[in-house]
XYZ file of C-alpha atoms in Angstrom:
618
model
C 0.174 0.350 -0.012
C 2.938 1.908 0.650
C 4.407 1.665 -2.440
C 1.385 2.531 -4.527
C 0.856 5.483 -2.049
C 3.918 6.518 -3.172
C 3.501 5.841 -6.788
C 0.038 8.416 -6.462
C 2.535 11.286 -4.846
C 5.303 10.807 -8.379
C 2.797 11.024 -10.478
C 0.751 13.732 -9.068
C 4.310 15.192 -9.315
C 4.976 14.809 -13.156
C 1.368 16.939 -13.589
C 2.106 19.249 -12.486
C 6.117 20.094 -13.268
C 5.494 22.477 -15.242
C 2.578 24.755 -12.940
C 4.093 28.388 -12.183
C 2.765 27.562 -8.681
C 5.172 24.600 -8.429
C 5.798 25.497 -4.973
C 2.253 26.043 -3.202
C 1.778 22.938 -4.924
C 4.581 20.932 -3.416
C 2.587 22.837 -0.292
C -0.682 21.269 -0.457
C 0.443 17.975 -1.523
C 2.517 17.708 1.896
C -0.663 18.216 4.153
C -2.510 15.576 2.198
C 0.233 13.605 2.748
C 0.169 14.023 6.611
C -3.211 14.157 6.563
C -4.253 11.092 4.716
C -0.930 9.045 7.338
C -1.536 11.033 10.094
C -5.034 9.755 10.361
C -5.120 5.458 10.295
C -2.605 5.846 12.963
C -5.066 8.268 15.817
C -6.816 5.224 16.600
C -3.810 3.549 17.725
C -1.659 6.668 19.687
C -5.658 6.933 21.598
C -5.517 3.364 22.553
C -1.736 4.025 23.068
C -2.735 6.884 25.719
C -5.306 4.078 27.309
C -2.795 1.290 27.934
C -1.009 3.773 29.637
C -3.105 5.139 31.738
C -4.374 1.503 33.034
C -1.141 0.192 33.444
C -0.794 3.235 35.211
C -3.934 2.604 38.435
C -2.985 -0.516 38.315
C 0.827 -0.204 39.143
C -1.421 2.487 41.799
C -3.167 -0.961 43.189
C -0.342 -3.341 43.123
C 1.507 -1.452 45.563
C -1.393 -0.577 48.372
C -2.149 -4.436 48.198
C 1.222 -4.678 48.451
C 1.263 -3.200 51.629
C -2.145 -4.293 52.829
C -0.064 -7.439 52.133
C 2.748 -7.063 54.391
C 0.609 -5.883 57.215
C -2.154 -8.360 57.636
C 1.642 -10.523 57.520
C 3.320 -8.998 60.289
C 0.173 -9.337 61.924
C 0.802 -12.860 61.761
C 3.657 -13.539 62.230
C 3.182 -11.320 65.993
C 0.301 -14.117 66.504
C 2.280 -16.839 65.347
C 5.066 -16.436 68.209
C 2.974 -14.503 70.968
C 0.844 -17.966 70.680
C 4.910 -19.690 70.746
C 6.302 -17.936 73.653
C 4.184 -17.164 76.237
C 2.196 -20.545 76.386
C -1.088 -20.525 78.035
C -1.292 -17.133 79.360
C -0.391 -15.311 76.599
C -2.560 -17.013 74.714
C -5.701 -15.657 77.023
C -4.618 -12.479 77.395
C -3.997 -11.563 73.059
C -7.485 -13.561 72.738
C -8.693 -11.351 75.828
C -7.811 -8.634 73.760
C -9.380 -9.421 70.442
C -12.526 -10.739 72.712
C -12.105 -7.701 75.627
C -12.943 -10.510 77.847
C -10.259 -12.250 80.872
C -9.573 -15.425 83.466
C -10.293 -16.193 86.314
C -8.357 -14.534 89.211
C -8.275 -18.205 90.338
C -6.506 -18.568 87.413
C -9.161 -21.405 85.717
C -10.574 -21.104 83.091
C -14.692 -20.792 83.184
C -17.135 -21.356 80.031
C -16.875 -17.844 79.130
C -13.192 -18.299 78.548
C -13.879 -21.610 75.971
C -16.541 -18.916 73.320
C -13.135 -17.055 73.355
C -10.889 -19.585 71.937
C -13.470 -20.791 69.615
C -14.261 -17.401 68.151
C -9.997 -16.876 68.619
C -9.703 -19.829 66.367
C -12.531 -18.236 64.257
C -11.031 -15.235 63.540
C -7.406 -16.518 62.451
C -9.565 -19.179 60.069
C -10.794 -15.997 58.452
C -7.288 -14.798 58.157
C -5.874 -16.951 56.914
C -8.901 -17.445 54.248
C -8.723 -14.027 52.943
C -4.274 -13.896 52.447
C -5.328 -16.445 50.751
C -7.877 -13.736 48.598
C -5.067 -11.207 48.201
C -2.678 -13.380 47.283
C -4.536 -14.852 44.000
C -6.091 -10.950 43.908
C -2.241 -10.063 43.570
C -1.556 -12.753 40.656
C -4.157 -12.501 38.729
C -2.887 -8.374 38.675
C 0.707 -9.239 38.616
C -1.461 -11.333 35.602
C -3.482 -8.474 34.379
C 0.036 -6.826 34.665
C 2.093 -9.272 32.110
C -0.560 -8.572 30.422
C -0.257 -4.420 30.378
C 3.953 -5.020 29.868
C 3.287 -7.383 26.489
C 0.523 -5.076 24.940
C 2.855 -1.602 25.499
C 5.573 -3.263 23.866
C 4.076 -4.707 21.436
C 1.884 -0.916 20.581
C 5.495 0.523 20.719
C 6.825 -1.996 18.921
C 4.446 -0.240 15.688
C 4.910 3.295 16.411
C 8.426 2.248 15.575
C 7.549 0.408 12.667
C 4.982 2.823 11.200
C 7.977 5.077 12.570
C 9.954 3.418 10.197
C 7.045 3.753 7.746
C 7.583 7.904 8.295
C 10.689 8.284 7.659
C 11.055 6.257 4.346
C 8.408 8.325 3.098
C 9.873 11.544 4.680
C 13.135 10.151 2.342
C 11.257 9.928 -0.939
C 9.289 13.231 -0.698
C 12.965 14.368 0.233
C 13.815 13.547 -3.013
C 11.705 13.784 -5.163
C 12.168 17.275 -4.684
C 15.353 17.232 -5.207
C 14.829 15.642 -8.700
C 11.951 17.883 -9.089
C 14.544 21.065 -9.038
C 16.892 19.069 -11.198
C 14.172 18.611 -14.294
C 13.486 22.512 -13.276
C 17.525 23.633 -13.336
C 17.548 21.051 -16.635
C 13.949 22.635 -18.056
C 15.699 26.104 -18.087
C 19.466 24.795 -19.255
C 17.756 23.496 -21.852
C 15.884 25.968 -23.183
C 19.041 28.857 -22.284
C 20.363 25.918 -25.033
C 18.203 26.556 -27.447
C 17.377 30.309 -27.276
C 22.261 30.118 -27.259
C 21.496 28.040 -30.583
C 18.440 29.723 -32.028
C 20.897 33.010 -32.292
C 23.389 31.088 -33.886
C 20.717 29.564 -36.411
C 20.289 33.179 -37.591
C 24.161 34.155 -37.135
C 24.865 31.119 -39.684
C 22.312 31.401 -41.737
C 23.414 35.361 -43.049
C 26.611 34.371 -42.940
C 25.583 31.013 -45.615
C 23.812 33.684 -47.827
C 27.006 36.968 -46.969
C 29.215 32.963 -48.367
C 27.078 31.714 -50.797
C 27.534 35.470 -52.901
C 30.628 35.353 -52.095
C 31.056 32.001 -54.093
C 28.692 32.714 -56.767
C 31.840 35.364 -57.136
C 34.756 32.837 -56.416
C 33.181 30.367 -58.709
C 33.476 32.872 -61.864
C 36.632 34.560 -61.131
C 37.669 30.733 -61.024
C 36.391 29.956 -65.177
C 38.315 32.874 -65.554
C 41.271 32.175 -63.821
C 40.915 28.031 -65.370
C 41.261 29.834 -68.822
C 44.188 31.749 -68.822
C 45.901 28.672 -65.741
C 44.325 26.373 -70.207
C 46.256 28.793 -71.773
C 49.279 29.110 -69.792
C 49.478 25.102 -69.216
C 49.559 24.578 -73.582
C 52.085 27.678 -73.182
C 54.135 25.898 -70.107
C 53.734 22.387 -72.103
C 55.574 23.570 -74.939
C 58.654 24.724 -73.373
C 58.943 21.343 -71.147
C 57.936 19.511 -74.667
C 60.961 21.425 -76.105
C 63.653 21.264 -72.966
C 62.536 17.301 -72.685
C 64.031 17.035 -76.302
C 66.877 18.863 -75.207
C 67.880 17.310 -72.279
C 67.127 13.478 -73.616
C 69.844 14.473 -76.603
C 72.263 15.675 -73.228
C 71.371 12.254 -71.920
C 72.141 10.004 -74.785
C 75.619 11.669 -75.104
C 76.436 10.997 -71.709
C 75.277 7.353 -71.967
C 77.390 6.686 -74.801
C 80.476 8.827 -73.571
C 79.700 6.214 -70.698
C 78.940 3.036 -73.360
C 81.621 4.145 -74.729
C 84.103 3.914 -71.954
C 82.449 0.428 -70.059
C 83.368 -1.449 -73.371
C 87.485 -0.097 -72.819
C 87.721 -1.288 -69.835
C 85.595 -4.013 -70.831
C 88.958 -4.892 -73.945
C 91.245 -4.139 -71.021
C 89.883 -6.710 -68.751
C 89.912 -9.205 -71.086
C 93.046 -8.278 -73.612
C 95.004 -11.319 -71.365
C 91.788 -14.092 -71.574
C 92.228 -16.863 -74.414
C 89.386 -15.301 -76.952
C 89.334 -19.428 -78.093
C 88.368 -20.684 -74.486
C 85.762 -18.627 -74.570
C 84.209 -18.406 -77.355
C 83.636 -22.597 -76.586
C 81.945 -21.584 -73.196
C 80.189 -19.698 -74.798
C 79.022 -22.288 -76.927
C 77.152 -24.189 -73.736
C 76.875 -21.138 -71.520
C 75.094 -18.232 -71.710
C 77.207 -16.416 -69.102
C 80.184 -16.672 -71.687
C 78.398 -15.282 -74.742
C 79.329 -12.107 -73.832
C 82.486 -12.186 -72.652
C 83.750 -14.041 -75.979
C 81.551 -11.300 -78.095
C 84.223 -8.436 -75.956
C 87.272 -11.115 -76.255
C 86.056 -11.085 -79.728
C 85.566 -7.533 -80.334
C 82.011 -7.944 -81.228
C 80.511 -5.309 -78.420
C 78.018 -4.029 -80.889
C 76.247 -7.302 -80.296
C 75.751 -6.207 -76.724
C 73.164 -3.548 -77.348
C 73.010 0.409 -77.053
C 70.090 0.105 -74.110
C 71.671 -2.975 -71.908
C 72.378 -1.900 -68.460
C 75.975 -3.223 -67.261
C 74.578 -6.105 -64.606
C 71.731 -7.289 -67.760
C 75.341 -8.772 -69.582
C 74.908 -12.088 -66.659
C 78.904 -11.050 -65.750
C 79.073 -14.757 -63.916
C 79.068 -14.110 -60.494
C 81.872 -15.910 -57.411
C 81.515 -17.015 -54.454
C 83.988 -15.419 -51.813
C 85.821 -17.050 -49.214
C 87.624 -13.909 -46.748
C 86.919 -9.835 -45.510
C 88.566 -8.200 -47.519
C 87.869 -4.793 -45.231
C 85.661 -4.039 -42.804
C 84.412 -0.337 -40.866
C 81.834 0.745 -38.523
C 79.544 2.976 -41.559
C 76.736 4.903 -38.717
C 75.233 5.057 -34.595
C 73.178 2.669 -33.088
C 73.086 -0.047 -35.968
C 73.050 -0.081 -40.485
C 69.918 -1.478 -41.941
C 69.871 -1.270 -45.480
C 72.396 -1.369 -48.355
C 73.005 -1.219 -52.202
C 76.094 -1.705 -54.154
C 75.909 0.521 -57.652
C 78.278 1.879 -59.940
C 78.194 4.917 -62.190
C 80.105 5.337 -65.037
C 81.389 0.404 -65.319
C 82.197 -3.034 -62.999
C 85.696 -1.012 -61.984
C 83.492 1.968 -60.579
C 82.111 0.881 -57.378
C 79.827 3.075 -54.619
C 77.937 1.000 -52.306
C 75.000 3.057 -50.333
C 73.895 2.098 -46.300
C 71.415 3.683 -44.301
C 71.062 3.162 -40.276
C 69.362 4.130 -37.531
C 70.794 7.434 -37.434
C 68.169 8.433 -39.892
C 70.984 9.211 -42.748
C 72.325 7.647 -45.885
C 75.757 7.358 -46.356
C 78.000 6.872 -49.748
C 81.523 4.744 -49.714
C 83.765 4.903 -52.758
C 85.337 0.508 -52.657
C 88.504 0.531 -53.541
C 90.634 -2.934 -54.196
C 92.023 -2.690 -50.484
C 90.354 0.721 -48.971
C 87.393 2.348 -48.971
C 86.536 5.767 -48.558
C 83.635 7.884 -47.777
C 82.190 9.962 -50.380
C 81.143 13.429 -49.922
C 78.608 14.329 -45.884
C 76.254 12.315 -45.530
C 72.231 12.152 -46.822
C 70.874 13.967 -44.112
C 66.906 15.204 -44.305
C 64.980 11.330 -42.936
C 63.088 11.398 -39.623
C 63.769 8.298 -38.905
C 65.819 5.519 -39.036
C 66.330 4.155 -43.466
C 64.883 1.000 -44.850
C 65.639 -0.017 -47.621
C 67.599 2.652 -50.999
C 67.963 1.496 -54.768
C 69.846 4.133 -57.170
C 69.014 4.885 -60.444
C 70.855 7.520 -62.317
C 72.134 10.246 -60.265
C 69.115 9.397 -58.062
C 69.042 7.589 -54.761
C 65.889 6.574 -52.717
C 65.429 5.112 -49.314
C 62.632 4.528 -47.121
C 62.091 5.405 -44.094
C 60.126 4.511 -40.988
C 58.533 8.295 -41.207
C 55.451 7.418 -43.615
C 58.138 9.378 -46.504
C 60.786 7.959 -48.653
C 63.119 10.508 -50.037
C 64.921 11.062 -53.259
C 68.582 12.268 -53.539
C 71.125 13.872 -56.417
C 74.067 11.906 -56.264
C 76.363 14.108 -58.260
C 74.907 17.172 -55.372
C 74.315 15.222 -53.006
C 71.204 18.035 -52.319
C 67.155 16.095 -51.346
C 65.257 16.760 -54.191
C 62.705 15.312 -53.087
C 60.326 13.638 -49.872
C 57.298 11.486 -50.843
C 53.984 11.254 -48.119
C 51.019 10.176 -48.510
C 51.485 6.735 -46.453
C 49.462 6.764 -43.221
C 52.909 4.231 -41.126
C 55.985 3.692 -41.834
C 57.105 2.752 -45.970
C 58.936 -1.182 -45.591
C 60.380 -0.346 -48.558
C 60.895 1.698 -51.972
C 62.198 1.425 -55.473
C 62.030 2.753 -59.164
C 60.180 1.251 -61.445
C 63.219 1.255 -64.069
C 63.692 4.939 -65.054
C 64.703 7.636 -61.532
C 61.200 9.655 -62.718
C 58.933 6.167 -61.283
C 58.877 4.644 -58.454
C 57.126 2.486 -55.756
C 56.963 2.376 -52.395
C 55.601 -0.655 -49.680
C 53.653 -0.324 -46.617
C 53.054 -1.233 -42.536
C 49.650 1.055 -43.655
C 49.124 -1.721 -45.936
C 49.122 -0.322 -49.447
C 51.460 0.108 -51.948
C 51.845 3.992 -53.987
C 53.393 4.942 -57.161
C 54.352 7.688 -57.372
C 55.623 10.048 -60.328
C 58.603 12.329 -59.519
C 58.118 14.947 -61.322
C 55.194 15.840 -60.549
C 55.987 14.803 -57.180
C 52.444 13.000 -55.761
C 51.505 9.677 -55.796
C 49.722 9.372 -59.115
C 48.508 5.199 -57.704
C 47.107 3.340 -55.053
C 47.190 -0.488 -54.587
C 44.328 -1.407 -51.682
C 46.019 -5.186 -50.791
C 44.426 -5.202 -47.620
C 48.437 -6.518 -45.757
C 51.185 -4.408 -44.880
C 53.424 -5.258 -47.643
C 57.479 -5.163 -46.015
C 58.850 -5.539 -49.207
C 58.316 -5.611 -53.198
C 60.795 -5.270 -56.477
C 60.702 -4.446 -60.052
C 60.546 -6.028 -63.460
C 59.044 -6.231 -67.225
C 56.592 -3.772 -66.232
C 55.119 -5.383 -62.849
C 55.738 -5.176 -58.704
C 55.639 -8.463 -56.785
C 55.327 -7.664 -53.510
C 55.042 -9.209 -49.961
C 52.998 -9.446 -47.438
C 52.470 -10.073 -43.434
C 49.324 -12.554 -44.937
C 51.605 -15.363 -46.488
C 51.450 -14.006 -49.960
C 53.254 -12.239 -52.457
C 50.999 -10.227 -55.315
C 50.978 -8.931 -59.221
C 50.754 -6.140 -59.893
C 50.336 -5.701 -63.574
C 51.625 -1.777 -64.167
C 50.386 -2.073 -67.928
C 46.446 -2.264 -66.335
C 45.758 1.363 -65.714
C 42.094 0.680 -64.371
C 42.959 -1.736 -62.607
C 43.589 -1.264 -58.254
C 43.056 -4.783 -56.833
C 46.954 -7.240 -57.265
C 46.848 -9.222 -61.091
C 47.509 -12.858 -58.789
C 48.896 -13.788 -55.261
C 50.175 -16.756 -54.364
C 50.546 -18.501 -51.021
C 53.517 -20.269 -49.494
C 52.793 -21.066 -46.228
C 52.214 -20.584 -42.480
C 54.444 -17.121 -42.111
C 54.630 -13.569 -43.097
C 56.908 -12.869 -46.002
C 59.770 -10.530 -45.224
C 61.933 -9.417 -47.459
C 61.296 -10.659 -52.123
C 64.269 -9.966 -54.892
C 63.763 -10.853 -58.355
C 66.197 -13.009 -61.750
C 67.424 -10.505 -64.009
C 65.815 -13.138 -66.107
C 61.800 -11.456 -64.424
C 61.456 -15.463 -64.457
C 61.945 -15.980 -60.485
C 61.251 -14.401 -57.116
C 62.844 -15.534 -54.434
C 60.815 -14.902 -50.791
C 61.982 -15.204 -47.878
C 59.883 -16.057 -44.929
C 58.805 -15.768 -41.093
C 60.239 -19.665 -40.052
C 63.577 -19.385 -41.146
C 63.025 -20.939 -44.830
C 63.359 -18.720 -48.156
C 61.393 -19.846 -51.137
C 62.279 -20.101 -55.179
C 58.516 -18.824 -57.223
C 58.599 -19.648 -61.008
C 56.087 -16.125 -61.949
C 55.323 -18.029 -65.927
C 54.508 -20.426 -63.299
C 53.275 -19.704 -60.760
C 54.936 -22.585 -58.794
C 57.121 -22.591 -55.838
C 60.208 -24.579 -57.898
C 62.876 -24.417 -54.366
C 62.707 -23.765 -50.852
C 66.144 -23.400 -49.185
C 66.938 -23.868 -46.008
C 68.921 -24.896 -43.445
C 68.634 -25.913 -39.144
C 71.180 -23.141 -38.341
C 70.029 -20.460 -40.810
C 67.554 -18.144 -39.197
C 65.713 -15.114 -39.988
C 64.690 -12.046 -38.266
C 63.271 -8.689 -37.861
C 60.457 -6.879 -40.321
C 63.666 -5.498 -42.831
C 65.745 -8.370 -43.627
C 66.771 -8.403 -47.216
C 67.260 -11.979 -50.004
C 69.172 -10.985 -52.914
C 69.552 -12.378 -56.031
C 72.839 -12.819 -57.762
C 74.218 -11.041 -60.562
C 74.313 -14.788 -63.160
C 71.047 -15.944 -61.154
C 72.871 -18.998 -60.408
C 72.619 -18.234 -55.987
C 70.776 -16.346 -53.646
C 72.545 -14.316 -50.275
C 70.114 -13.809 -46.530
C 71.523 -13.515 -44.003
C 70.904 -15.684 -40.504
C 70.140 -14.374 -36.710
C 73.998 -15.684 -35.670
C 75.576 -13.938 -37.593
C 76.386 -15.381 -40.633
C 75.333 -15.762 -44.147
C 74.862 -18.581 -46.220
C 74.631 -18.529 -50.116
C 72.526 -21.350 -52.005
C 72.383 -23.048 -55.118
C 69.205 -21.706 -57.214
C 68.287 -24.743 -58.835
C 70.012 -27.202 -56.646
C 68.999 -26.078 -53.563
C 72.588 -26.511 -51.956
C 74.202 -24.687 -49.952
C 77.427 -23.552 -51.076
C 79.087 -21.085 -48.372
C 77.863 -20.338 -45.182
C 80.652 -17.256 -43.880
C 81.228 -16.266 -40.908
C 82.987 -13.020 -39.296
C 80.477 -11.044 -38.057
C 79.406 -10.748 -34.384
C 75.353 -9.424 -35.332
C 72.999 -10.877 -37.044
C 72.755 -9.996 -40.871
C 70.842 -8.338 -41.934
C 70.879 -6.862 -45.835
C 73.723 -8.640 -48.219
C 74.497 -7.483 -51.860
C 76.743 -9.171 -54.706
C 79.165 -5.967 -56.715
C 78.229 -5.398 -60.346
C 80.995 -7.443 -61.702
C 80.274 -10.681 -59.194
C 83.802 -10.572 -57.182
C 82.630 -9.164 -54.133
C 80.188 -9.170 -51.856
C 79.195 -6.745 -49.010
C 76.694 -7.482 -46.036
C 75.735 -4.835 -43.377
C 74.890 -5.761 -39.008
C 72.086 -5.358 -36.550
C 75.536 -2.572 -35.482
C 78.039 -0.795 -36.313
C 79.508 -3.074 -38.831
C 80.211 -2.841 -43.142
C 81.568 -5.918 -44.524
C 83.356 -6.425 -48.396
C 83.925 -10.051 -49.093
C 86.108 -11.780 -51.743
């Protein structure tokens, strides 16, 4: 019943929330609540008061009866003592006092004396009967008193329970009053907010009208500028075409000089070789065909547009460390061995955790840094590639950068990835770049425009990528390699995917004939995939070979006969591509080897470790 009354009271309060005289309404409701809650207890209170009055009356009667009882008990005790101690004389004295009759002078009894004794016995019996009645009355009064006390306790408990109910209702009423005040405050705040929003709406509406007028004016101006821009664009394109023609002519002249110089060096290198032996080797070995042509002065058989590395000069397996040097503070992370004007003109580019790229001139028995370090990166270098006079490096700072090798100046910074860039490569020319990132995308960049021209969504982190024959091969976290066909300009999906097991692909490299790709796996194996059949040709492994981190690198030799890859135990392994046999295990580092590279002439190798040390092997 109490819950129903509280519910009705709450409904009544909610119905008058928005009333202007809410304080008066609350006072009225409180008065009504007092009347409703007080009426049921008035009879109980009167009954309790009556009980208290009766208890007081019974207590006074009890006290009076108790006094009478004590007096009678004292009188009876005195009579008994007199009878026991005084003998017949004392009894006679008591009887005479009670009956006003004495004994004869001679002490003998008389008939009157006998009658008085009988009367005394009758009075004694009457006193005893009255005593029993008084005791019975006292017991009845005690029972009534106990019943009254019990009823009083029950009444007190009821009063306490009713008081608790009343207190609970008071607390509920106070809570509802607080809630009502909060709702009134919220209503006031909402009204103020509504008024502010209304004012802001009017202001924004006025601004919108002003911006609409300004937009129409700017749109008109934009059309005019667009016409001017188109006109200037045509002029710029014409000027660029002229500059491109001049630049192409100059490049053609420079390339011609470089080829002539390279041919002269090749002539000097093969001058002492037996030409007849080279001709016989050329009959069965494709790599000897170029040497035989050089030995017979038939250099015209090599096309002018081919790179020296495409001659497939035979590579050899090194034996010992020729030299070592410290390259970077904090450790090296990437390496590239390249030549500018022939095999004898060798340079090594290294990148490290110190955010620098350094160029080293490789002589027969010494190395020397070339110029200042290439700076501009904000984090450690992850990969390096060289094309012509341009050096490309990706970084953990979400960017890829291009430097000039001749001036050592930073030419371009390409940003657009949402995570670290794990690998970047030139696409056969210094003006086209591909980059793979941990943001699960592969981006194509136009160096001339300095902008991204296409984005491939791989849906998995790209750890490494390579380019060959108008396709990009990338290795990913989801244990697959993907092929991206650059001839399909509108296709943003991979041309094909090859799953390679249960572990991620952390490094890839493509053969010089663009027919094979090797993939370094996180399960301490390397797989060779035929790009024509998309089948795994060989799996390379060794019980001591252990791969490591995400920027691990694997590479083909110049003649595609060998592959090399570093190991976590401070060594690097060289396998035969066709037989998957371990040809050599080279040890010389005290830290894990993360990358290796063959020299352009195939006679030496470079290896870098997780520390500062860079080693040249011969």
